[in-house]
């Protein structure tokens, strides 16, 4: 911590000037009588005492340490670093060394797109949502990842991608900063079964609007996405289901596979629960979050049951 040095104390001393004037007057001695007179030496008035000490200068108040200005994530080069990439959005990630926004390995060529900025985790700092595209021959896939700013010049990638686009898959039409924080995504979703006859070159038949925030701080390996709109749910990719036949039941479901996570469906509310077509367990296990005690499911909550177009949302139900 910077501290302003204290001034040295100066002790002022006034030297005492001593002066004496001996005034002896000796009267004339008469023949018949002796008159004697004397004058005693007296010190002159002193301008000060040798022991007088001037008041010391008051100690200076230490200057407050200035608060450093957080480093803006817009000033950080996201294109030159090691990044995670999980093929399909659910597999254990591989590390890719980007240089100038591109990289290549045995799985293909990677390209980093221009970021979109918003405060994703509510810490007052802007974060970045970035698309990473991988091309392998004629196959193309794009995953959208959040990078959390730490305010000190770092930007830490969240391991779980928010969305995926691919041939014969979903199309992410747009991404933007959500007005109340987090990121807004517009996705054209391909519905398994319903859209099987749609050509791979065409988008799916369903449009989903999602708002996603991040639960966690920069550097937390278990920071993960949570969907806040149109309903609280898992904020990663929701893969849909291959089995649409179910009975409504009352089961508590959480947005993340850990206790204390935001509630996606309370235990007092019924929901239609479907087996998810894919499971992010391999990805989550690779970052230190085992999911054996949790079931990853797709569900339709009671509030959305009357709607003609119901949101496709995923969540986690305890197996206990």
PDB file of C-alpha atoms in Angstrom:
ATOM      1  CA  UNK A   1       0.000   0.000   0.000  1.00  0.00           C
ATOM      2  CA  UNK A   2       1.427   3.420  -0.866  1.00  0.00           C
ATOM      3  CA  UNK A   3       1.915   5.656   2.189  1.00  0.00           C
ATOM      4  CA  UNK A   4       2.948   9.269   2.130  1.00  0.00           C
ATOM      5  CA  UNK A   5       6.082   9.599   4.244  1.00  0.00           C
ATOM      6  CA  UNK A   6       5.688  11.593   7.428  1.00  0.00           C
ATOM      7  CA  UNK A   7       7.552  14.926   7.531  1.00  0.00           C
ATOM      8  CA  UNK A   8      10.529  15.043   9.847  1.00  0.00           C
ATOM      9  CA  UNK A   9       9.845  16.923  13.008  1.00  0.00           C
ATOM     10  CA  UNK A  10      11.894  20.084  13.457  1.00  0.00           C
ATOM     11  CA  UNK A  11      12.478  21.149  17.013  1.00  0.00           C
ATOM     12  CA  UNK A  12      13.124  24.880  17.128  1.00  0.00           C
ATOM     13  CA  UNK A  13      15.166  26.203  19.966  1.00  0.00           C
ATOM     14  CA  UNK A  14      15.661  29.926  20.750  1.00  0.00           C
ATOM     15  CA  UNK A  15      19.010  30.678  21.994  1.00  0.00           C
ATOM     16  CA  UNK A  16      18.981  32.852  25.208  1.00  0.00           C
ATOM     17  CA  UNK A  17      21.085  35.917  24.854  1.00  0.00           C
ATOM     18  CA  UNK A  18      22.529  36.963  28.094  1.00  0.00           C
ATOM     19  CA  UNK A  19      23.783  40.551  28.566  1.00  0.00           C
ATOM     20  CA  UNK A  20      24.957  42.293  31.644  1.00  0.00           C
ATOM     21  CA  UNK A  21      25.866  45.900  32.345  1.00  0.00           C
ATOM     22  CA  UNK A  22      27.708  46.364  35.621  1.00  0.00           C
ATOM     23  CA  UNK A  23      26.906  49.820  36.813  1.00  0.00           C
ATOM     24  CA  UNK A  24      29.097  50.439  39.783  1.00  0.00           C
ATOM     25  CA  UNK A  25      29.072  53.928  41.066  1.00  0.00           C
ATOM     26  CA  UNK A  26      31.503  54.629  43.826  1.00  0.00           C
ATOM     27  CA  UNK A  27      30.755  57.758  45.651  1.00  0.00           C
ATOM     28  CA  UNK A  28      33.557  60.116  46.534  1.00  0.00           C
ATOM     29  CA  UNK A  29      35.150  59.369  49.815  1.00  0.00           C
ATOM     30  CA  UNK A  30      34.908  62.271  52.051  1.00  0.00           C
ATOM     31  CA  UNK A  31      37.613  62.775  54.451  1.00  0.00           C
ATOM     32  CA  UNK A  32      35.238  62.474  57.311  1.00  0.00           C
ATOM     33  CA  UNK A  33      32.924  59.674  55.992  1.00  0.00           C
ATOM     34  CA  UNK A  34      33.111  56.573  53.715  1.00  0.00           C
ATOM     35  CA  UNK A  35      30.259  56.112  51.361  1.00  0.00           C
ATOM     36  CA  UNK A  36      30.284  52.953  49.335  1.00  0.00           C
ATOM     37  CA  UNK A  37      27.823  52.060  46.553  1.00  0.00           C
ATOM     38  CA  UNK A  38      27.560  49.108  44.263  1.00  0.00           C
ATOM     39  CA  UNK A  39      25.379  47.985  41.394  1.00  0.00           C
ATOM     40  CA  UNK A  40      24.503  44.333  40.891  1.00  0.00           C
ATOM     41  CA  UNK A  41      24.834  42.769  37.421  1.00  0.00           C
ATOM     42  CA  UNK A  42      21.341  41.944  36.030  1.00  0.00           C
ATOM     43  CA  UNK A  43      20.672  39.793  33.006  1.00  0.00           C
ATOM     44  CA  UNK A  44      19.106  41.463  30.034  1.00  0.00           C
ATOM     45  CA  UNK A  45      15.606  40.487  29.051  1.00  0.00           C
ATOM     46  CA  UNK A  46      15.755  37.222  27.193  1.00  0.00           C
ATOM     47  CA  UNK A  47      13.866  36.708  23.932  1.00  0.00           C
ATOM     48  CA  UNK A  48      13.303  33.091  24.833  1.00  0.00           C
ATOM     49  CA  UNK A  49      14.161  30.251  27.098  1.00  0.00           C
ATOM     50  CA  UNK A  50      16.674  27.603  26.239  1.00  0.00           C
ATOM     51  CA  UNK A  51      14.089  24.995  27.057  1.00  0.00           C
ATOM     52  CA  UNK A  52      11.315  26.487  24.916  1.00  0.00           C
ATOM     53  CA  UNK A  53      10.205  24.103  22.136  1.00  0.00           C
ATOM     54  CA  UNK A  54       8.153  25.170  19.163  1.00  0.00           C
ATOM     55  CA  UNK A  55       4.965  23.144  18.442  1.00  0.00           C
ATOM     56  CA  UNK A  56       5.806  20.299  16.069  1.00  0.00           C
ATOM     57  CA  UNK A  57       4.186  20.192  12.676  1.00  0.00           C
ATOM     58  CA  UNK A  58       1.046  17.991  12.732  1.00  0.00           C
ATOM     59  CA  UNK A  59       1.399  14.535  11.173  1.00  0.00           C
ATOM     60  CA  UNK A  60       0.174  14.458   7.594  1.00  0.00           C
ATOM     61  CA  UNK A  61      -2.917  12.275   6.997  1.00  0.00           C
ATOM     62  CA  UNK A  62      -1.972   9.281   4.798  1.00  0.00           C
ATOM     63  CA  UNK A  63      -3.398   9.543   1.296  1.00  0.00           C
ATOM     64  CA  UNK A  64      -6.104   6.954   0.592  1.00  0.00           C
ATOM     65  CA  UNK A  65      -5.069   4.168  -1.729  1.00  0.00           C
ATOM     66  CA  UNK A  66      -6.750   4.828  -5.069  1.00  0.00           C
ATOM     67  CA  UNK A  67      -9.214   2.168  -6.227  1.00  0.00           C
ATOM     68  CA  UNK A  68      -7.851   0.608  -9.425  1.00  0.00           C
ATOM     69  CA  UNK A  69     -10.020   0.944 -12.478  1.00  0.00           C
ATOM     70  CA  UNK A  70     -11.241  -2.525 -13.592  1.00  0.00           C
ATOM     71  CA  UNK A  71      -9.853  -3.680 -16.910  1.00  0.00           C
ATOM     72  CA  UNK A  72     -12.589  -3.631 -19.554  1.00  0.00           C
ATOM     73  CA  UNK A  73     -13.048  -7.004 -21.235  1.00  0.00           C
ATOM     74  CA  UNK A  74     -13.311  -5.162 -24.548  1.00  0.00           C
ATOM     75  CA  UNK A  75      -9.603  -4.411 -24.181  1.00  0.00           C
ATOM     76  CA  UNK A  76      -8.687  -8.089 -23.754  1.00  0.00           C
ATOM     77  CA  UNK A  77      -7.577 -10.174 -26.719  1.00  0.00           C
ATOM     78  CA  UNK A  78      -9.840 -13.218 -26.554  1.00  0.00           C
ATOM     79  CA  UNK A  79      -8.420 -14.584 -29.801  1.00  0.00           C
ATOM     80  CA  UNK A  80      -4.991 -15.507 -28.457  1.00  0.00           C
ATOM     81  CA  UNK A  81      -5.410 -18.044 -25.656  1.00  0.00           C
ATOM     82  CA  UNK A  82      -6.231 -21.663 -24.891  1.00  0.00           C
ATOM     83  CA  UNK A  83      -9.960 -22.361 -25.052  1.00  0.00           C
ATOM     84  CA  UNK A  84     -12.191 -25.360 -24.350  1.00  0.00           C
ATOM     85  CA  UNK A  85     -14.322 -26.908 -27.068  1.00  0.00           C
ATOM     86  CA  UNK A  86     -16.861 -29.684 -26.382  1.00  0.00           C
ATOM     87  CA  UNK A  87     -17.915 -31.432 -29.563  1.00  0.00           C
ATOM     88  CA  UNK A  88     -21.705 -31.632 -29.744  1.00  0.00           C
ATOM     89  CA  UNK A  89     -21.930 -29.387 -26.680  1.00  0.00           C
ATOM     90  CA  UNK A  90     -21.998 -32.345 -24.267  1.00  0.00           C
ATOM     91  CA  UNK A  91     -18.665 -34.169 -24.514  1.00  0.00           C
ATOM     92  CA  UNK A  92     -15.552 -33.708 -22.392  1.00  0.00           C
ATOM     93  CA  UNK A  93     -13.745 -30.675 -23.840  1.00  0.00           C
ATOM     94  CA  UNK A  94     -10.510 -30.544 -25.770  1.00  0.00           C
ATOM     95  CA  UNK A  95      -8.151 -27.619 -25.406  1.00  0.00           C
ATOM     96  CA  UNK A  96      -7.454 -25.537 -28.482  1.00  0.00           C
ATOM     97  CA  UNK A  97      -4.619 -22.989 -28.731  1.00  0.00           C
ATOM     98  CA  UNK A  98      -5.994 -19.957 -30.553  1.00  0.00           C
ATOM     99  CA  UNK A  99      -3.624 -17.528 -32.212  1.00  0.00           C
ATOM    100  CA  UNK A 100      -5.121 -14.464 -33.808  1.00  0.00           C
ATOM    101  CA  UNK A 101      -8.591 -15.954 -33.427  1.00  0.00           C
ATOM    102  CA  UNK A 102      -7.907 -19.228 -35.279  1.00  0.00           C
ATOM    103  CA  UNK A 103      -6.477 -22.671 -34.613  1.00  0.00           C
ATOM    104  CA  UNK A 104      -6.276 -26.131 -36.161  1.00  0.00           C
ATOM    105  CA  UNK A 105      -5.957 -29.647 -34.789  1.00  0.00           C
ATOM    106  CA  UNK A 106      -6.880 -33.180 -35.824  1.00  0.00           C
ATOM    107  CA  UNK A 107     -10.557 -32.353 -35.336  1.00  0.00           C
ATOM    108  CA  UNK A 108     -10.711 -29.372 -37.671  1.00  0.00           C
ATOM    109  CA  UNK A 109     -10.151 -25.633 -37.962  1.00  0.00           C
ATOM    110  CA  UNK A 110     -11.487 -23.254 -35.328  1.00  0.00           C
ATOM    111  CA  UNK A 111     -12.462 -19.616 -35.748  1.00  0.00           C
ATOM    112  CA  UNK A 112     -13.490 -17.136 -33.059  1.00  0.00           C
ATOM    113  CA  UNK A 113     -16.311 -14.740 -33.982  1.00  0.00           C
ATOM    114  CA  UNK A 114     -16.879 -11.179 -32.745  1.00  0.00           C
ATOM    115  CA  UNK A 115     -18.077 -11.075 -29.113  1.00  0.00           C
ATOM    116  CA  UNK A 116     -21.312  -9.707 -27.686  1.00  0.00           C
ATOM    117  CA  UNK A 117     -20.963  -7.966 -24.302  1.00  0.00           C
ATOM    118  CA  UNK A 118     -23.155  -7.954 -21.183  1.00  0.00           C
ATOM    119  CA  UNK A 119     -22.828  -8.478 -17.428  1.00  0.00           C
ATOM    120  CA  UNK A 120     -23.555 -12.198 -17.218  1.00  0.00           C
ATOM    121  CA  UNK A 121     -23.057 -12.865 -13.493  1.00  0.00           C
ATOM    122  CA  UNK A 122     -24.181  -9.619 -11.869  1.00  0.00           C
ATOM    123  CA  UNK A 123     -20.782  -8.448 -10.590  1.00  0.00           C
ATOM    124  CA  UNK A 124     -20.949  -5.115 -12.393  1.00  0.00           C
ATOM    125  CA  UNK A 125     -18.388  -6.049 -15.054  1.00  0.00           C
ATOM    126  CA  UNK A 126     -19.143  -6.725 -18.690  1.00  0.00           C
ATOM    127  CA  UNK A 127     -18.536 -10.273 -19.870  1.00  0.00           C
ATOM    128  CA  UNK A 128     -18.366 -11.676 -23.397  1.00  0.00           C
ATOM    129  CA  UNK A 129     -20.415 -14.215 -25.346  1.00  0.00           C
ATOM    130  CA  UNK A 130     -18.349 -15.639 -28.185  1.00  0.00           C
ATOM    131  CA  UNK A 131     -19.117 -18.108 -30.948  1.00  0.00           C
ATOM    132  CA  UNK A 132     -16.374 -20.631 -31.762  1.00  0.00           C
ATOM    133  CA  UNK A 133     -16.873 -22.352 -35.123  1.00  0.00           C
ATOM    134  CA  UNK A 134     -15.205 -25.628 -36.023  1.00  0.00           C
ATOM    135  CA  UNK A 135     -15.047 -26.837 -39.611  1.00  0.00           C
ATOM    136  CA  UNK A 136     -13.940 -30.361 -40.493  1.00  0.00           C
ATOM    137  CA  UNK A 137     -14.253 -30.930 -44.225  1.00  0.00           C
ATOM    138  CA  UNK A 138     -17.924 -30.373 -45.057  1.00  0.00           C
ATOM    139  CA  UNK A 139     -19.069 -30.619 -41.425  1.00  0.00           C
ATOM    140  CA  UNK A 140     -19.501 -27.398 -39.481  1.00  0.00           C
ATOM    141  CA  UNK A 141     -20.440 -26.806 -35.864  1.00  0.00           C
ATOM    142  CA  UNK A 142     -20.560 -23.639 -33.743  1.00  0.00           C
ATOM    143  CA  UNK A 143     -20.696 -23.399 -29.958  1.00  0.00           C
ATOM    144  CA  UNK A 144     -21.416 -20.230 -27.952  1.00  0.00           C
ATOM    145  CA  UNK A 145     -19.303 -19.710 -24.816  1.00  0.00           C
ATOM    146  CA  UNK A 146     -19.244 -17.059 -22.095  1.00  0.00           C
ATOM    147  CA  UNK A 147     -15.978 -15.501 -20.920  1.00  0.00           C
ATOM    148  CA  UNK A 148     -16.215 -13.878 -17.476  1.00  0.00           C
ATOM    149  CA  UNK A 149     -14.129 -10.764 -16.827  1.00  0.00           C
ATOM    150  CA  UNK A 150     -12.224 -10.657 -13.533  1.00  0.00           C
ATOM    151  CA  UNK A 151     -11.501  -6.916 -13.727  1.00  0.00           C
ATOM    152  CA  UNK A 152      -7.733  -7.488 -13.577  1.00  0.00           C
ATOM    153  CA  UNK A 153      -7.114  -8.218 -17.238  1.00  0.00           C
ATOM    154  CA  UNK A 154      -8.332 -11.813 -17.210  1.00  0.00           C
ATOM    155  CA  UNK A 155     -11.274 -13.399 -19.012  1.00  0.00           C
ATOM    156  CA  UNK A 156     -12.181 -16.891 -17.835  1.00  0.00           C
ATOM    157  CA  UNK A 157     -14.168 -19.251 -20.049  1.00  0.00           C
ATOM    158  CA  UNK A 158     -17.271 -20.981 -18.673  1.00  0.00           C
ATOM    159  CA  UNK A 159     -16.961 -24.653 -19.616  1.00  0.00           C
ATOM    160  CA  UNK A 160     -20.626 -25.241 -20.521  1.00  0.00           C
ATOM    161  CA  UNK A 161     -21.699 -23.747 -23.874  1.00  0.00           C
ATOM    162  CA  UNK A 162     -25.008 -21.877 -24.086  1.00  0.00           C
ATOM    163  CA  UNK A 163     -26.004 -22.956 -27.581  1.00  0.00           C
ATOM    164  CA  UNK A 164     -25.000 -25.028 -30.585  1.00  0.00           C
ATOM    165  CA  UNK A 165     -25.585 -24.632 -34.302  1.00  0.00           C
ATOM    166  CA  UNK A 166     -24.878 -27.274 -36.925  1.00  0.00           C
ATOM    167  CA  UNK A 167     -26.072 -28.705 -40.196  1.00  0.00           C
ATOM    168  CA  UNK A 168     -29.241 -30.726 -39.532  1.00  0.00           C
ATOM    169  CA  UNK A 169     -29.393 -29.055 -36.137  1.00  0.00           C
ATOM    170  CA  UNK A 170     -30.400 -25.813 -34.493  1.00  0.00           C
ATOM    171  CA  UNK A 171     -29.708 -22.382 -35.965  1.00  0.00           C
ATOM    172  CA  UNK A 172     -28.747 -19.544 -33.620  1.00  0.00           C
ATOM    173  CA  UNK A 173     -30.331 -16.587 -35.343  1.00  0.00           C
ATOM    174  CA  UNK A 174     -29.060 -13.834 -33.041  1.00  0.00           C
ATOM    175  CA  UNK A 175     -27.344 -13.101 -29.738  1.00  0.00           C
ATOM    176  CA  UNK A 176     -27.506  -9.834 -27.805  1.00  0.00           C
ATOM    177  CA  UNK A 177     -27.207  -8.264 -24.361  1.00  0.00           C
ATOM    178  CA  UNK A 178     -30.393  -8.801 -22.346  1.00  0.00           C
ATOM    179  CA  UNK A 179     -31.798  -5.580 -20.831  1.00  0.00           C
ATOM    180  CA  UNK A 180     -31.600  -6.851 -17.234  1.00  0.00           C
ATOM    181  CA  UNK A 181     -28.261  -8.624 -17.600  1.00  0.00           C
ATOM    182  CA  UNK A 182     -27.134 -11.838 -19.228  1.00  0.00           C
ATOM    183  CA  UNK A 183     -27.485 -12.759 -22.873  1.00  0.00           C
ATOM    184  CA  UNK A 184     -30.557 -13.096 -25.078  1.00  0.00           C
ATOM    185  CA  UNK A 185     -30.542 -15.806 -27.759  1.00  0.00           C
ATOM    186  CA  UNK A 186     -32.963 -16.380 -30.623  1.00  0.00           C
ATOM    187  CA  UNK A 187     -32.776 -20.014 -31.730  1.00  0.00           C
ATOM    188  CA  UNK A 188     -34.514 -21.853 -34.547  1.00  0.00           C
ATOM    189  CA  UNK A 189     -34.837 -25.292 -32.999  1.00  0.00           C
ATOM    190  CA  UNK A 190     -35.062 -28.545 -34.891  1.00  0.00           C
ATOM    191  CA  UNK A 191     -37.577 -30.828 -33.157  1.00  0.00           C
ATOM    192  CA  UNK A 192     -36.706 -34.505 -33.178  1.00  0.00           C
ATOM    193  CA  UNK A 193     -39.407 -36.467 -34.951  1.00  0.00           C
ATOM    194  CA  UNK A 194     -41.377 -33.433 -36.088  1.00  0.00           C
ATOM    195  CA  UNK A 195     -38.584 -31.986 -38.232  1.00  0.00           C
ATOM    196  CA  UNK A 196     -37.012 -35.215 -39.444  1.00  0.00           C
ATOM    197  CA  UNK A 197     -38.318 -34.589 -42.967  1.00  0.00           C
ATOM    198  CA  UNK A 198     -36.976 -31.015 -43.102  1.00  0.00           C
ATOM    199  CA  UNK A 199     -33.849 -30.767 -45.297  1.00  0.00           C
ATOM    200  CA  UNK A 200     -30.598 -30.300 -43.417  1.00  0.00           C
ATOM    201  CA  UNK A 201     -30.058 -27.022 -45.262  1.00  0.00           C
ATOM    202  CA  UNK A 202     -33.273 -25.613 -43.735  1.00  0.00           C
ATOM    203  CA  UNK A 203     -33.774 -24.460 -40.129  1.00  0.00           C
ATOM    204  CA  UNK A 204     -36.024 -26.205 -37.650  1.00  0.00           C
ATOM    205  CA  UNK A 205     -39.700 -25.396 -37.318  1.00  0.00           C
ATOM    206  CA  UNK A 206     -39.600 -23.922 -33.834  1.00  0.00           C
ATOM    207  CA  UNK A 207     -38.372 -20.560 -32.520  1.00  0.00           C
ATOM    208  CA  UNK A 208     -37.097 -20.290 -28.955  1.00  0.00           C
ATOM    209  CA  UNK A 209     -36.157 -17.062 -27.181  1.00  0.00           C
ATOM    210  CA  UNK A 210     -33.890 -17.578 -24.171  1.00  0.00           C
ATOM    211  CA  UNK A 211     -32.211 -15.313 -21.609  1.00  0.00           C
ATOM    212  CA  UNK A 212     -29.217 -16.849 -19.875  1.00  0.00           C
ATOM    213  CA  UNK A 213     -27.031 -15.707 -16.977  1.00  0.00           C
ATOM    214  CA  UNK A 214     -24.029 -17.306 -15.285  1.00  0.00           C
ATOM    215  CA  UNK A 215     -24.139 -18.677 -11.734  1.00  0.00           C
ATOM    216  CA  UNK A 216     -20.570 -18.292 -10.515  1.00  0.00           C
ATOM    217  CA  UNK A 217     -17.545 -16.011 -10.400  1.00  0.00           C
ATOM    218  CA  UNK A 218     -14.527 -15.760 -12.715  1.00  0.00           C
ATOM    219  CA  UNK A 219     -12.128 -18.602 -11.984  1.00  0.00           C
ATOM    220  CA  UNK A 220     -14.795 -20.866 -10.503  1.00  0.00           C
ATOM    221  CA  UNK A 221     -14.529 -24.076 -12.559  1.00  0.00           C
ATOM    222  CA  UNK A 222     -18.132 -24.884 -11.667  1.00  0.00           C
ATOM    223  CA  UNK A 223     -19.595 -21.592 -12.895  1.00  0.00           C
ATOM    224  CA  UNK A 224     -22.523 -22.618 -15.100  1.00  0.00           C
ATOM    225  CA  UNK A 225     -25.324 -21.107 -17.180  1.00  0.00           C
ATOM    226  CA  UNK A 226     -28.858 -20.671 -15.843  1.00  0.00           C
ATOM    227  CA  UNK A 227     -31.804 -19.783 -18.048  1.00  0.00           C
ATOM    228  CA  UNK A 228     -33.995 -17.038 -16.572  1.00  0.00           C
ATOM    229  CA  UNK A 229     -36.568 -16.579 -19.353  1.00  0.00           C
ATOM    230  CA  UNK A 230     -39.049 -17.700 -20.524  1.00  0.00           C
ATOM    231  CA  UNK A 231     -38.673 -19.973 -17.471  1.00  0.00           C
ATOM    232  CA  UNK A 232     -35.976 -20.832 -14.956  1.00  0.00           C
ATOM    233  CA  UNK A 233     -34.089 -23.839 -16.317  1.00  0.00           C
ATOM    234  CA  UNK A 234     -30.744 -25.312 -17.305  1.00  0.00           C
ATOM    235  CA  UNK A 235     -28.885 -22.633 -19.264  1.00  0.00           C
ATOM    236  CA  UNK A 236     -26.815 -24.981 -21.379  1.00  0.00           C
ATOM    237  CA  UNK A 237     -28.042 -26.728 -24.513  1.00  0.00           C
ATOM    238  CA  UNK A 238     -31.423 -28.442 -24.103  1.00  0.00           C
ATOM    239  CA  UNK A 239     -31.348 -31.308 -26.631  1.00  0.00           C
ATOM    240  CA  UNK A 240     -35.043 -32.122 -26.602  1.00  0.00           C
ATOM    241  CA  UNK A 241     -36.379 -35.647 -26.312  1.00  0.00           C
ATOM    242  CA  UNK A 242     -37.053 -38.703 -28.444  1.00  0.00           C
ATOM    243  CA  UNK A 243     -39.982 -39.859 -26.311  1.00  0.00           C
ATOM    244  CA  UNK A 244     -43.025 -37.594 -25.997  1.00  0.00           C
ATOM    245  CA  UNK A 245     -45.319 -39.895 -24.030  1.00  0.00           C
ATOM    246  CA  UNK A 246     -45.426 -39.066 -20.319  1.00  0.00           C
ATOM    247  CA  UNK A 247     -47.635 -38.526 -17.303  1.00  0.00           C
ATOM    248  CA  UNK A 248     -47.607 -35.317 -15.275  1.00  0.00           C
ATOM    249  CA  UNK A 249     -46.037 -35.649 -11.845  1.00  0.00           C
ATOM    250  CA  UNK A 250     -44.934 -33.414  -9.010  1.00  0.00           C
ATOM    251  CA  UNK A 251     -41.161 -33.379  -8.857  1.00  0.00           C
ATOM    252  CA  UNK A 252     -38.775 -30.657  -7.753  1.00  0.00           C
ATOM    253  CA  UNK A 253     -36.289 -29.813 -10.480  1.00  0.00           C
ATOM    254  CA  UNK A 254     -33.311 -27.487 -10.285  1.00  0.00           C
ATOM    255  CA  UNK A 255     -31.518 -25.439 -12.907  1.00  0.00           C
ATOM    256  CA  UNK A 256     -28.154 -26.978 -11.970  1.00  0.00           C
ATOM    257  CA  UNK A 257     -27.132 -30.379 -10.574  1.00  0.00           C
ATOM    258  CA  UNK A 258     -26.317 -29.154  -7.089  1.00  0.00           C
ATOM    259  CA  UNK A 259     -28.320 -28.347  -3.987  1.00  0.00           C
ATOM    260  CA  UNK A 260     -29.332 -24.733  -3.551  1.00  0.00           C
ATOM    261  CA  UNK A 261     -29.559 -24.048  -7.282  1.00  0.00           C
ATOM    262  CA  UNK A 262     -32.444 -21.989  -8.671  1.00  0.00           C
ATOM    263  CA  UNK A 263     -35.673 -23.986  -8.678  1.00  0.00           C
ATOM    264  CA  UNK A 264     -36.943 -24.784 -12.164  1.00  0.00           C
ATOM    265  CA  UNK A 265     -40.044 -26.607 -10.977  1.00  0.00           C
ATOM    266  CA  UNK A 266     -41.193 -26.675  -7.329  1.00  0.00           C
ATOM    267  CA  UNK A 267     -42.195 -29.949  -5.721  1.00  0.00           C
ATOM    268  CA  UNK A 268     -45.728 -28.599  -5.342  1.00  0.00           C
ATOM    269  CA  UNK A 269     -46.183 -28.067  -9.075  1.00  0.00           C
ATOM    270  CA  UNK A 270     -46.849 -30.796 -11.640  1.00  0.00           C
ATOM    271  CA  UNK A 271     -44.804 -31.119 -14.813  1.00  0.00           C
ATOM    272  CA  UNK A 272     -44.519 -33.359 -17.806  1.00  0.00           C
ATOM    273  CA  UNK A 273     -41.070 -34.952 -17.654  1.00  0.00           C
ATOM    274  CA  UNK A 274     -39.310 -36.486 -20.654  1.00  0.00           C
ATOM    275  CA  UNK A 275     -35.949 -38.236 -21.018  1.00  0.00           C
ATOM    276  CA  UNK A 276     -33.393 -35.893 -22.578  1.00  0.00           C
ATOM    277  CA  UNK A 277     -31.961 -36.981 -25.914  1.00  0.00           C
ATOM    278  CA  UNK A 278     -28.417 -36.264 -24.696  1.00  0.00           C
ATOM    279  CA  UNK A 279     -26.758 -35.852 -21.316  1.00  0.00           C
ATOM    280  CA  UNK A 280     -24.037 -33.325 -20.388  1.00  0.00           C
ATOM    281  CA  UNK A 281     -22.664 -35.694 -17.724  1.00  0.00           C
ATOM    282  CA  UNK A 282     -19.344 -36.302 -19.599  1.00  0.00           C
ATOM    283  CA  UNK A 283     -18.728 -32.563 -19.810  1.00  0.00           C
ATOM    284  CA  UNK A 284     -19.635 -31.872 -16.194  1.00  0.00           C
ATOM    285  CA  UNK A 285     -17.610 -34.800 -14.868  1.00  0.00           C
ATOM    286  CA  UNK A 286     -14.546 -33.485 -16.718  1.00  0.00           C
ATOM    287  CA  UNK A 287     -14.717 -30.191 -14.793  1.00  0.00           C
ATOM    288  CA  UNK A 288     -15.210 -31.856 -11.405  1.00  0.00           C
ATOM    289  CA  UNK A 289     -18.972 -32.036 -11.046  1.00  0.00           C
ATOM    290  CA  UNK A 290     -20.227 -35.628 -10.834  1.00  0.00           C
ATOM    291  CA  UNK A 291     -23.887 -36.058 -11.726  1.00  0.00           C
ATOM    292  CA  UNK A 292     -24.622 -39.635 -10.647  1.00  0.00           C
ATOM    293  CA  UNK A 293     -27.214 -38.423  -8.139  1.00  0.00           C
ATOM    294  CA  UNK A 294     -29.028 -36.301 -10.691  1.00  0.00           C
ATOM    295  CA  UNK A 295     -31.190 -37.025 -13.748  1.00  0.00           C
ATOM    296  CA  UNK A 296     -31.010 -34.626 -16.684  1.00  0.00           C
ATOM    297  CA  UNK A 297     -34.509 -34.275 -18.144  1.00  0.00           C
ATOM    298  CA  UNK A 298     -36.614 -32.150 -20.439  1.00  0.00           C
ATOM    299  CA  UNK A 299     -39.844 -30.880 -18.904  1.00  0.00           C
ATOM    300  CA  UNK A 300     -42.933 -28.814 -19.570  1.00  0.00           C
ATOM    301  CA  UNK A 301     -44.047 -26.957 -16.465  1.00  0.00           C
ATOM    302  CA  UNK A 302     -47.648 -26.628 -15.361  1.00  0.00           C
ATOM    303  CA  UNK A 303     -47.721 -22.905 -16.183  1.00  0.00           C
ATOM    304  CA  UNK A 304     -46.926 -23.625 -19.833  1.00  0.00           C
ATOM    305  CA  UNK A 305     -49.163 -26.646 -20.328  1.00  0.00           C
ATOM    306  CA  UNK A 306     -52.103 -24.613 -21.773  1.00  0.00           C
ATOM    307  CA  UNK A 307     -49.921 -22.880 -24.352  1.00  0.00           C
ATOM    308  CA  UNK A 308     -49.943 -24.092 -27.934  1.00  0.00           C
ATOM    309  CA  UNK A 309     -46.190 -23.565 -28.234  1.00  0.00           C
ATOM    310  CA  UNK A 310     -44.573 -24.736 -25.016  1.00  0.00           C
ATOM    311  CA  UNK A 311     -40.963 -23.851 -24.147  1.00  0.00           C
ATOM    312  CA  UNK A 312     -38.543 -26.731 -24.404  1.00  0.00           C
ATOM    313  CA  UNK A 313     -36.669 -26.541 -21.121  1.00  0.00           C
ATOM    314  CA  UNK A 314     -34.255 -28.861 -19.370  1.00  0.00           C
ATOM    315  CA  UNK A 315     -33.451 -29.251 -15.684  1.00  0.00           C
ATOM    316  CA  UNK A 316     -32.087 -31.650 -13.070  1.00  0.00           C
ATOM    317  CA  UNK A 317     -34.092 -33.932 -10.788  1.00  0.00           C
ATOM    318  CA  UNK A 318     -32.579 -35.662  -7.785  1.00  0.00           C
ATOM    319  CA  UNK A 319     -32.431 -39.459  -8.060  1.00  0.00           C
ATOM    320  CA  UNK A 320     -32.795 -39.740  -4.293  1.00  0.00           C
TER     321      UNK A 320
END
